mmCIF file of C-alpha atoms and ligand atoms in Angstrom:
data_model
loop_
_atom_site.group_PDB
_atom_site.id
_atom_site.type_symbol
_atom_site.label_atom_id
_atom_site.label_comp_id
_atom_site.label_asym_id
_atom_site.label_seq_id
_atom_site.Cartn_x
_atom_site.Cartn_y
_atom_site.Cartn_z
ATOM 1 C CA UNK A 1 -0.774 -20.576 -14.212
ATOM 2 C CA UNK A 2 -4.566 -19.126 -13.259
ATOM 3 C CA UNK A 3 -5.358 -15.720 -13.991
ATOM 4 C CA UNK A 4 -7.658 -13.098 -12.250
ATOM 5 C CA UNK A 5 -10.051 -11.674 -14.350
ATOM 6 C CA UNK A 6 -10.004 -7.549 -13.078
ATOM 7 C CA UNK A 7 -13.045 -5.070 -13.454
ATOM 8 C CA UNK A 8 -11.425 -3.071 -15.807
ATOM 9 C CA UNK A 9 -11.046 -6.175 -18.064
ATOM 10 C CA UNK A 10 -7.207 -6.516 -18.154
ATOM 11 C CA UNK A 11 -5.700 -9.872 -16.209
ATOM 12 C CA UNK A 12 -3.067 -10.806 -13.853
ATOM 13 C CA UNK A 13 -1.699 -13.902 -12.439
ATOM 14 C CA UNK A 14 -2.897 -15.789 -9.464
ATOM 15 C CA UNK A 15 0.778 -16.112 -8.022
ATOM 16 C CA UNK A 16 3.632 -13.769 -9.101
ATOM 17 C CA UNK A 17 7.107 -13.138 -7.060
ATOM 18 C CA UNK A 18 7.156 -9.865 -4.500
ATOM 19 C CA UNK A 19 10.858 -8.404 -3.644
ATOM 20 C CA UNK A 20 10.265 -6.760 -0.078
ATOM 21 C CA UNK A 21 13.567 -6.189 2.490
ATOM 22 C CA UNK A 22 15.573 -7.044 -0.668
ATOM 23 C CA UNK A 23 18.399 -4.812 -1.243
ATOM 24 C CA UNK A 24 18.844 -3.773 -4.594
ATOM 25 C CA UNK A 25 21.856 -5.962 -5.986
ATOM 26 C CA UNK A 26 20.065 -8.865 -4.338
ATOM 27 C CA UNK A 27 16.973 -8.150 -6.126
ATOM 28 C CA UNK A 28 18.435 -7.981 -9.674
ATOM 29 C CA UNK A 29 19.762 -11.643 -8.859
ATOM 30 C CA UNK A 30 16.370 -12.845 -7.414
ATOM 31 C CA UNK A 31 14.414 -11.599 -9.948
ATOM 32 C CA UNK A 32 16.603 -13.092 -12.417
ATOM 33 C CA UNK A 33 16.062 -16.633 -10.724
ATOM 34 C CA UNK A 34 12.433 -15.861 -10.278
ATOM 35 C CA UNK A 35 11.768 -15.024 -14.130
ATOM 36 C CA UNK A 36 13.958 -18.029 -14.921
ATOM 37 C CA UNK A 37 11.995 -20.452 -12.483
ATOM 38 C CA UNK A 38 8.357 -19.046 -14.088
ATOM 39 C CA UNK A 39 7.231 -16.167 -12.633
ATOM 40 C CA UNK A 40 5.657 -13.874 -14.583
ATOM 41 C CA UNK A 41 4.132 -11.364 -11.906
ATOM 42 C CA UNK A 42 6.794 -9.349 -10.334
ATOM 43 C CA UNK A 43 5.727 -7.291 -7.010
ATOM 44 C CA UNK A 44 8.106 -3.981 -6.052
ATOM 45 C CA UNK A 45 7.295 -0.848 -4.144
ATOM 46 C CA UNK A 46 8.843 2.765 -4.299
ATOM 47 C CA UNK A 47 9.386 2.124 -0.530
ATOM 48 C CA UNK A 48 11.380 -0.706 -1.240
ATOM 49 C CA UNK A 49 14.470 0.939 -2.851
ATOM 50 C CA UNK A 50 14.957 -1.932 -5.329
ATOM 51 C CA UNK A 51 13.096 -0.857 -8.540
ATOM 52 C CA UNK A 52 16.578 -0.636 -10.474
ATOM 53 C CA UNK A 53 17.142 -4.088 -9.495
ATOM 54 C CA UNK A 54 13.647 -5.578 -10.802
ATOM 55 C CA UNK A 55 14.243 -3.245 -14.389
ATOM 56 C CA UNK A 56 17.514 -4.513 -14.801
ATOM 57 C CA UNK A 57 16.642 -8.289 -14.486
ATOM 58 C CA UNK A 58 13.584 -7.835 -16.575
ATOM 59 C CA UNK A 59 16.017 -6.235 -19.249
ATOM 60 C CA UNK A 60 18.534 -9.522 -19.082
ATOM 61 C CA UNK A 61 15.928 -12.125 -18.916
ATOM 62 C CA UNK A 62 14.838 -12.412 -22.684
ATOM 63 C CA UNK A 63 11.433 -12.348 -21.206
ATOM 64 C CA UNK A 64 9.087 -10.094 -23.565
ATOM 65 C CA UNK A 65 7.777 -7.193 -21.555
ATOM 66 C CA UNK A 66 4.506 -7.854 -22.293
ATOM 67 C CA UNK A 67 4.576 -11.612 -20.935
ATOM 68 C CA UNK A 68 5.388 -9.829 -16.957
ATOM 69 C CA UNK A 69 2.952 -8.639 -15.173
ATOM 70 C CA UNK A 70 4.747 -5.958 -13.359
ATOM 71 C CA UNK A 71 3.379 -4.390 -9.940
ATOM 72 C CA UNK A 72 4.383 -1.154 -8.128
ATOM 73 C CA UNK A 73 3.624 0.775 -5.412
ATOM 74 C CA UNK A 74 3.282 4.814 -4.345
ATOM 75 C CA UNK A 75 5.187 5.478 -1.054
ATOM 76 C CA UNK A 76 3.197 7.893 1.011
ATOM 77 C CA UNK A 77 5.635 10.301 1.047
ATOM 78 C CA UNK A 78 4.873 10.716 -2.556
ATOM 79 C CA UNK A 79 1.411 11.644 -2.345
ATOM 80 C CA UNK A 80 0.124 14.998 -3.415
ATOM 81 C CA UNK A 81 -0.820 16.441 -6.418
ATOM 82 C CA UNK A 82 1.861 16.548 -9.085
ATOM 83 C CA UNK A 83 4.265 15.163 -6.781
ATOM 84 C CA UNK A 84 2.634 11.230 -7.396
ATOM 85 C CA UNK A 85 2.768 11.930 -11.205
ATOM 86 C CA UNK A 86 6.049 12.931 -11.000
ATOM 87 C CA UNK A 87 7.241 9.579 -8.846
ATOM 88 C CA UNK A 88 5.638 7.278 -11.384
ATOM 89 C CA UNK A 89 7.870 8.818 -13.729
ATOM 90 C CA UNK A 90 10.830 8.416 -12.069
ATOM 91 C CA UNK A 91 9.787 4.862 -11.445
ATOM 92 C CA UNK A 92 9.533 4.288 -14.944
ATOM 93 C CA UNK A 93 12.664 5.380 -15.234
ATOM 94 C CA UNK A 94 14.372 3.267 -12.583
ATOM 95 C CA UNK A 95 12.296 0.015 -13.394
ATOM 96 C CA UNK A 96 13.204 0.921 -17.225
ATOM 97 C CA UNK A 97 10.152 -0.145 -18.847
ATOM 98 C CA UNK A 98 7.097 2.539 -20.327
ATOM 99 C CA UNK A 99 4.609 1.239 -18.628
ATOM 100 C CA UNK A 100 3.614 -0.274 -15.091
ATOM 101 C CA UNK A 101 1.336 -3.226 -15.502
ATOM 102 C CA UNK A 102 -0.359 -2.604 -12.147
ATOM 103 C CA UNK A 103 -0.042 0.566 -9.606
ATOM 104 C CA UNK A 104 -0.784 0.810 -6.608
ATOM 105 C CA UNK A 105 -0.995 3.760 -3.698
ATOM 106 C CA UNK A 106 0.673 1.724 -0.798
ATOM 107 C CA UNK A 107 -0.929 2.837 2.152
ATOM 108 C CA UNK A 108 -4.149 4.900 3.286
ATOM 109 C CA UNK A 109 -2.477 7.499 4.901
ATOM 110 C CA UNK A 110 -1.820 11.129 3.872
ATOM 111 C CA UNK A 111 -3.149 12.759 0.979
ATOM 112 C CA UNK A 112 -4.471 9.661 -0.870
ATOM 113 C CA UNK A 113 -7.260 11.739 -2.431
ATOM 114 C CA UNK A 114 -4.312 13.724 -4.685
ATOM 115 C CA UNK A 115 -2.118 10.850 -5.042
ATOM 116 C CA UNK A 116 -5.038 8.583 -6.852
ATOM 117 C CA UNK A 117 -6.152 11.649 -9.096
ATOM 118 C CA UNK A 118 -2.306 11.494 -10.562
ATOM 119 C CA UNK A 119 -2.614 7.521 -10.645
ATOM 120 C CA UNK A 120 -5.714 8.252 -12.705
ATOM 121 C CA UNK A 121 -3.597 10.765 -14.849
ATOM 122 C CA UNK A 122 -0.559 8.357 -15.314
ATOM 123 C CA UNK A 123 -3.382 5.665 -16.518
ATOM 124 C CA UNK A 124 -4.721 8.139 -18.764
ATOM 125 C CA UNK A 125 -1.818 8.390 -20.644
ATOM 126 C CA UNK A 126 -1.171 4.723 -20.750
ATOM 127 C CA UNK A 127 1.669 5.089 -18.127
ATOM 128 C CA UNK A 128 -0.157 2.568 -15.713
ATOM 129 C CA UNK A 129 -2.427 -0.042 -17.014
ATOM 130 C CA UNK A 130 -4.559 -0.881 -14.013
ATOM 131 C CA UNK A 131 -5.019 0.891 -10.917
ATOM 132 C CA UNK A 132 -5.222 -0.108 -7.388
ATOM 133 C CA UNK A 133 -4.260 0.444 -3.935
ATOM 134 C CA UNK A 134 -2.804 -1.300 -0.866
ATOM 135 C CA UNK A 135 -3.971 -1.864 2.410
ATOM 136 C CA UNK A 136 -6.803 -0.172 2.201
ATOM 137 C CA UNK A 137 -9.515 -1.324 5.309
ATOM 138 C CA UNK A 138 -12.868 -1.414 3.932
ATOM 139 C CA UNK A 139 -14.429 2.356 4.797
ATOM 140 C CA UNK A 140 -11.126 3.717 2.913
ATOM 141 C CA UNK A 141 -12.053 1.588 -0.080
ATOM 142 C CA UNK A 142 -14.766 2.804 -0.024
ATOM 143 C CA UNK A 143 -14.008 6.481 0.930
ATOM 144 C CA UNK A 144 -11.855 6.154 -1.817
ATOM 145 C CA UNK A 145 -14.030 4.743 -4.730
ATOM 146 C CA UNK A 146 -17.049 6.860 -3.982
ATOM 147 C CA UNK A 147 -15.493 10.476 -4.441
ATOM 148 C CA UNK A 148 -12.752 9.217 -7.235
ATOM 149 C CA UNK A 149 -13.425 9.118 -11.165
ATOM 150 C CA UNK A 150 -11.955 5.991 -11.784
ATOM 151 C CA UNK A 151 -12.540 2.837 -9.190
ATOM 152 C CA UNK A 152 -9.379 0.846 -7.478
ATOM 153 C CA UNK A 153 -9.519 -2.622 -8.954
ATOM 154 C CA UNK A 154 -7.176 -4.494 -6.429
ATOM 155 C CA UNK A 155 -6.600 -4.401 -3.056
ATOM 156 C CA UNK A 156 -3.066 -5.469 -1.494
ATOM 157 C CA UNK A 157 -3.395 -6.510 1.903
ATOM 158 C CA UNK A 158 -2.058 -8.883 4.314
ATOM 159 C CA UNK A 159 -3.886 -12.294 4.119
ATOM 160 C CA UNK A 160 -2.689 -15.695 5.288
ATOM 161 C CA UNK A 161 -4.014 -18.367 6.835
ATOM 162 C CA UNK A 162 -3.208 -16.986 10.424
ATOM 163 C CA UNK A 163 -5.337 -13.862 8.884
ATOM 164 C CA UNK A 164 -7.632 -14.798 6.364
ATOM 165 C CA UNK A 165 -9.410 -11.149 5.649
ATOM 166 C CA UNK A 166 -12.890 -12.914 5.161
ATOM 167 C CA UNK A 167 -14.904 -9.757 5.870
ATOM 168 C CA UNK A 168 -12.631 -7.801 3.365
ATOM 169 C CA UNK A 169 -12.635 -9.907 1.097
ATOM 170 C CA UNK A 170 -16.451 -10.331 0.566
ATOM 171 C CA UNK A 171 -15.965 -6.996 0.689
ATOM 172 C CA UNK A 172 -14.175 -6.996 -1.836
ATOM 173 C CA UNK A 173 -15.796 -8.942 -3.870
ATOM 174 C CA UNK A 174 -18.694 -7.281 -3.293
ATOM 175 C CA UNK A 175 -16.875 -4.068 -5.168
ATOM 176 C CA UNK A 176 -15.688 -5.912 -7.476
ATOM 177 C CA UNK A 177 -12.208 -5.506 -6.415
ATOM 178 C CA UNK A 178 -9.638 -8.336 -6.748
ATOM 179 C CA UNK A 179 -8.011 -8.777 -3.375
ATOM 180 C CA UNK A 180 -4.156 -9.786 -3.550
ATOM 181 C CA UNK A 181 -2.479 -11.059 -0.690
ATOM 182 C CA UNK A 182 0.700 -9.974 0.589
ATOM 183 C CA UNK A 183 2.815 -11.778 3.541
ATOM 184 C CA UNK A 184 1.589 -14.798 2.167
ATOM 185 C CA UNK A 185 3.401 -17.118 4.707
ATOM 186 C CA UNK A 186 2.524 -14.746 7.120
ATOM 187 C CA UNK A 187 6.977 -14.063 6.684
ATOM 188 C CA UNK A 188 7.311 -17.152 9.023
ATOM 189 C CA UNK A 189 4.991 -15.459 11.862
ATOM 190 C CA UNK A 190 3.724 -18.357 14.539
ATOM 191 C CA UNK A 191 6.338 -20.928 13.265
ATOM 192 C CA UNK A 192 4.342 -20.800 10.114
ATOM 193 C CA UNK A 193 6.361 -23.659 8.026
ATOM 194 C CA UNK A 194 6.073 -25.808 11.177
ATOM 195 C CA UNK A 195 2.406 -25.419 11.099
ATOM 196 C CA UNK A 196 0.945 -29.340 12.214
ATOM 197 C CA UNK A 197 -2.633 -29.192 10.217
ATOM 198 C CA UNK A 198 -1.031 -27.686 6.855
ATOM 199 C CA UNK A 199 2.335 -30.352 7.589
ATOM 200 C CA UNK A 200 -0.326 -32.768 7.386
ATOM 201 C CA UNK A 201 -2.632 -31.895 4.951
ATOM 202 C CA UNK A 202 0.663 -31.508 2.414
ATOM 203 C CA UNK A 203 1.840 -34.612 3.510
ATOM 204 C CA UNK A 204 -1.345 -36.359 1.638
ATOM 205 C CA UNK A 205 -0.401 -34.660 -1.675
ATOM 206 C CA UNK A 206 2.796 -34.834 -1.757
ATOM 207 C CA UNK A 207 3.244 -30.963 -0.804
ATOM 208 C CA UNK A 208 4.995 -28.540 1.708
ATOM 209 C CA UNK A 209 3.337 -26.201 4.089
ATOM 210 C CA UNK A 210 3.892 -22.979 2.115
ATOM 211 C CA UNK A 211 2.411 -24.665 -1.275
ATOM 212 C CA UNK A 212 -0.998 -25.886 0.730
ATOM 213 C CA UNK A 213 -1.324 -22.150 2.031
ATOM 214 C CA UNK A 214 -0.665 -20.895 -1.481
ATOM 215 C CA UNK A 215 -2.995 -23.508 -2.601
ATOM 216 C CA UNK A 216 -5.620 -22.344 -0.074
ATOM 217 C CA UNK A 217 -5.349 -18.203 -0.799
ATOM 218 C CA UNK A 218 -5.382 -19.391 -4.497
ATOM 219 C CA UNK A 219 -8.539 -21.009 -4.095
ATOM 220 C CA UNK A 220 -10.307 -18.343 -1.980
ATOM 221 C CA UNK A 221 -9.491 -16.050 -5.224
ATOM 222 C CA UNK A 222 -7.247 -14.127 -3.697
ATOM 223 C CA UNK A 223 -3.858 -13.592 -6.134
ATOM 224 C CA UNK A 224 -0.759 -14.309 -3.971
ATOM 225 C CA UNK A 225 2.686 -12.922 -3.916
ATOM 226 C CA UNK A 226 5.263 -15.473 -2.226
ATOM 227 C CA UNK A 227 9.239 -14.474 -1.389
ATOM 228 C CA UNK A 228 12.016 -16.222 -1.095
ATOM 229 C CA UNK A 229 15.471 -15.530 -2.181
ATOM 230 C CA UNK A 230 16.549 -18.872 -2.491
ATOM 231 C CA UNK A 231 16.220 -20.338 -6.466
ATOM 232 C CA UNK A 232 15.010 -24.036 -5.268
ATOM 233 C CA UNK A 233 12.069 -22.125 -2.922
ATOM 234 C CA UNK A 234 11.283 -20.038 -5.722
ATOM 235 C CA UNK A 235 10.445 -23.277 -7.831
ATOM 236 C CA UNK A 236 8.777 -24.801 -5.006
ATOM 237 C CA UNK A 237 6.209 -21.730 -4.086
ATOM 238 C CA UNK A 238 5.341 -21.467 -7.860
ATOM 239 C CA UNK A 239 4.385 -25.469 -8.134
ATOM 240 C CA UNK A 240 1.147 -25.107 -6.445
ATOM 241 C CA UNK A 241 -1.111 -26.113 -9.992
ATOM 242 C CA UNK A 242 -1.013 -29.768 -9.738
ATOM 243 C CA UNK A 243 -3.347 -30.386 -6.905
ATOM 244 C CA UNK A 244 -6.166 -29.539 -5.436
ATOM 245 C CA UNK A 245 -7.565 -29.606 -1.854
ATOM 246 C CA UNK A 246 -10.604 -31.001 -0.604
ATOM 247 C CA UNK A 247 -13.631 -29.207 1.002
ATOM 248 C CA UNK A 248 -12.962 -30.711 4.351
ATOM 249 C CA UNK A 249 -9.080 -29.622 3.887
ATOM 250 C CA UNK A 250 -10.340 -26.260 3.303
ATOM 251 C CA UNK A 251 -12.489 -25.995 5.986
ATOM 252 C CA UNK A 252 -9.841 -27.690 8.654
ATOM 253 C CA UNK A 253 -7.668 -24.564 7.106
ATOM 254 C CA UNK A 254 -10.243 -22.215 7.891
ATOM 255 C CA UNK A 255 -10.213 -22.563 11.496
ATOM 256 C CA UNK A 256 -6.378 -21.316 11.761
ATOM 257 C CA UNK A 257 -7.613 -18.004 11.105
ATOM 258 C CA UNK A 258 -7.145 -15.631 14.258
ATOM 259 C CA UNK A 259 -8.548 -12.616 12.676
ATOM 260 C CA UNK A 260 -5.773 -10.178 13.291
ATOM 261 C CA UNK A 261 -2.631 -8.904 11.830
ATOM 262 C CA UNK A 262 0.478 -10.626 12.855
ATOM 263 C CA UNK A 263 3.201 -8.059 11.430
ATOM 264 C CA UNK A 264 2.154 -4.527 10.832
ATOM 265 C CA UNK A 265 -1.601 -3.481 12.145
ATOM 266 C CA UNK A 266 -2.933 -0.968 10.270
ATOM 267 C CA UNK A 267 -5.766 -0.348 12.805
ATOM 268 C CA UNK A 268 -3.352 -0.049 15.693
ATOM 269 C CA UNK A 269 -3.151 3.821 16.461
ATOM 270 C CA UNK A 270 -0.497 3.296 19.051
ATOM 271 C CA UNK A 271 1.585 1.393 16.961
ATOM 272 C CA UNK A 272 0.643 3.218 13.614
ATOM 273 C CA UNK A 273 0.621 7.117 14.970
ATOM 274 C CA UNK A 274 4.500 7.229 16.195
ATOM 275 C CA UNK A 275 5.328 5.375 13.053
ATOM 276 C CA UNK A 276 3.743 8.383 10.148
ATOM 277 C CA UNK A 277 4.933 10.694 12.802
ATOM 278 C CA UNK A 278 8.499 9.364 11.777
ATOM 279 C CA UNK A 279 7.997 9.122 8.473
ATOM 280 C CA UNK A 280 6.630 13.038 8.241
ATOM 281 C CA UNK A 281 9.713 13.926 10.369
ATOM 282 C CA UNK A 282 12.106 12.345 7.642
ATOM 283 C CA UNK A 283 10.440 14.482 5.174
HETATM 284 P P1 LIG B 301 6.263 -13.899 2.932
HETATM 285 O O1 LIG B 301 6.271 -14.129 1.469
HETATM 286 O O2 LIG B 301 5.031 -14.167 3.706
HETATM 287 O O3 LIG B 301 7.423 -14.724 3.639
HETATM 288 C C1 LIG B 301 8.750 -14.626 3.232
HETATM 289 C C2 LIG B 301 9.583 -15.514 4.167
HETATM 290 O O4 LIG B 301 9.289 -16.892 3.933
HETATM 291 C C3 LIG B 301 11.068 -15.342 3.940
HETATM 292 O O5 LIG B 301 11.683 -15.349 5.221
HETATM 293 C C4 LIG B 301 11.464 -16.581 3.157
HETATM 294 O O6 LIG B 301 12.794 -16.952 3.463
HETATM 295 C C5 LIG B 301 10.493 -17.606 3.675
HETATM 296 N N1 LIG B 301 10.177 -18.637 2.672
HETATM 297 C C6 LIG B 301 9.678 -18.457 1.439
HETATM 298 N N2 LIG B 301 9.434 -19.609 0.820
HETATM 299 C C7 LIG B 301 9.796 -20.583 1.688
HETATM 300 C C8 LIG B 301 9.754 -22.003 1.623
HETATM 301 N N3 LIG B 301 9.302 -22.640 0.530
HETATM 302 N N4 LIG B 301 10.199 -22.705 2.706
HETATM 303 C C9 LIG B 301 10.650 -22.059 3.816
HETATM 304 N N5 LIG B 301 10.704 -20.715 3.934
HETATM 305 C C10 LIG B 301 10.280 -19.980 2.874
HETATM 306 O O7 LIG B 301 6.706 -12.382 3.276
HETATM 307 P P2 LIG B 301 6.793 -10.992 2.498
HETATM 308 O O8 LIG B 301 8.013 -10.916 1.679
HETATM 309 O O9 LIG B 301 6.606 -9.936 3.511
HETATM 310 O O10 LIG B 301 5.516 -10.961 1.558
HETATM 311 C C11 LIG B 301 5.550 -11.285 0.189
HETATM 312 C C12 LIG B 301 5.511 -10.028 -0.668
HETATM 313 O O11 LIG B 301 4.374 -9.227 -0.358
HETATM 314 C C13 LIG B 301 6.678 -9.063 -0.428
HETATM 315 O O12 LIG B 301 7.894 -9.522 -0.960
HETATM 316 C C14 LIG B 301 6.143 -7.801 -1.065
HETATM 317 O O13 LIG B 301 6.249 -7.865 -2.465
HETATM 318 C C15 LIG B 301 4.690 -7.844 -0.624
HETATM 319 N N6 LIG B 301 4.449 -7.042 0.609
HETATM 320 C C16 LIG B 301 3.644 -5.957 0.516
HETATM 321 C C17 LIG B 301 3.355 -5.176 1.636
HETATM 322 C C18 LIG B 301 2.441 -4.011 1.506
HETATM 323 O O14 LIG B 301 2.338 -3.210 2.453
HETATM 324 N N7 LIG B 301 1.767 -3.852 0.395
HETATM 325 C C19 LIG B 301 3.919 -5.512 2.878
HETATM 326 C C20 LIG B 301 4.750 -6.642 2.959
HETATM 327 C C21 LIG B 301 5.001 -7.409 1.819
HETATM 328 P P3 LIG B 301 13.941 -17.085 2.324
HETATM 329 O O15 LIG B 301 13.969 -15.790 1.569
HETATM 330 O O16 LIG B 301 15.165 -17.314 3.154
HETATM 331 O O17 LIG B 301 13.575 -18.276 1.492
#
């Protein structure tokens, strides 16, 4: 395994396991396989209803806590002051653990402002270890960072090779804020394990499609979070640490990048304003 190195001087795994449009059960038995296959970073999300699941595999596993890295996520609905504190706890409760390895808020929307002063509170008391936030476009980073006491050091957003996030990412970088990628395989978008030009580049090492994308993300130094809820893929998306790809690989890779999102646009008001309009109106 690589590690990233964060600002605030704690570490986390280059590649860990994420559980999104899992249902619960499901999750306890992928997680399971996942901690039995390797992984050691697992990635969950209020939002994703399956935090019981991840706590109670962790619990079975014989893993020691402190060998998983263990990332969650603040819905939006949970923002506001108190009201964020108060959801950490309760996923504490459901993930059964005392602390959170890494939290993040999961989207810039609503009152992100509150929510990160009570992710700064549950860090203060040890609740959280590192702090961070998730798809956050580059002026809310940095709305966000400038008026808070305590920085975000990673940034969750969807990268792949069909959207590579250069701009954010130096960005990024330039903040000093570790950029994690999530959606690695862009979840099969543009016939993604078909792809020709990663098929090929594979081929010459003895790889798959998905492991020369890992491979690639891994290499920009962004950390990447690969599903699957099939054991054999699980073993296959973590075995990406035996190779390495040349410069001209890399820059043959580069050129797949279309600069746009291919499953949820976070700068697409018509899209994005009917959606939060549901999501208030399920309040
Ligand atoms: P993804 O990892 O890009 O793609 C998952 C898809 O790829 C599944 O359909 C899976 O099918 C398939 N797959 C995986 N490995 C494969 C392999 N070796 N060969 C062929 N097919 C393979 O999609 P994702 O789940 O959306 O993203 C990964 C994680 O990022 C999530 O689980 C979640 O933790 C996080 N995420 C975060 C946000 C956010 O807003 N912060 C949004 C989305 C996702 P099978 O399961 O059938 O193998």
């Amino acid at each position: 395994m690589e590690y990233a190195k964060l600002s605030d001087g704690n570490q986390m795994p280059m590649l860990g396991y994420g559980v999104f449009q899992i249902d619960d059960a499901t999750t306890e038995r992928c997680v399971t396989d996942a901690l039995e296959v390797g992984y050691r970073l697992i990635d969950t999300a209020q939002a994703y209803g399956n935090e019981r699941g991840v706590g109670a595999a962790m619990a079975a596993s014989g893993v020691k806590r402190e060998d998983i890295f263990l990332v969650d996520k603040v819905w939006i609905t949970n923002y506001g002051d108190g009201k964020t504190y108060d959801s950490i706890k309760r996923s504490l409760e459901l993930l059964g653990t005392d602390y959170i390895d890494l939290m993040l808020l999961h989207q810039a929307y609503n009152d992100y402002h509150a929510a990160w002063r009570d992710v700064i509170r549950a860090h203060k008391e040890g609740l959280v270890r590192s702090i961070g936030v998730s798809n956050f476009d580059p002026v809310r980073l940095a709305d966000l960072n400038a008026f808070a006491e305590e920085p975000a050091v990673v940034n969750q957003v969807e990268t792949h090779v069909f959207w590579q996030q250069k701009p954010a990412h130096e960005n990024m970088v330039n903040l000093g804020v570790q950029h994690m990628s999530w959606g690695p395989f862009a979840e099969g978008a543009n016939n993604f394990f078909k792809n020709p030009l990663l098929a090929q580049i594979g081929e010459a090492h003895g790889k798959g499609v998905g492991q020369v994308a890992l491979r690639y993300l891994i290499d920009m130094g962004v950390v990447v979070i690969p599903k699957s809820t099939h054991k054999e893929r699980m073993a296959e998306n973590l075995d990406v640490f035996d190779f390495q790809l040349t410069d001209d690989e890399r820059t043959q890779i580069a050129t797949l990048d279309g600069g746009r999102s291919l499953i949820f646009d976070h700068s697409n008001p018509s899209f994005i304003g009917p959606w939060l309009k549901s999501v208030a109106e399920s309040l």
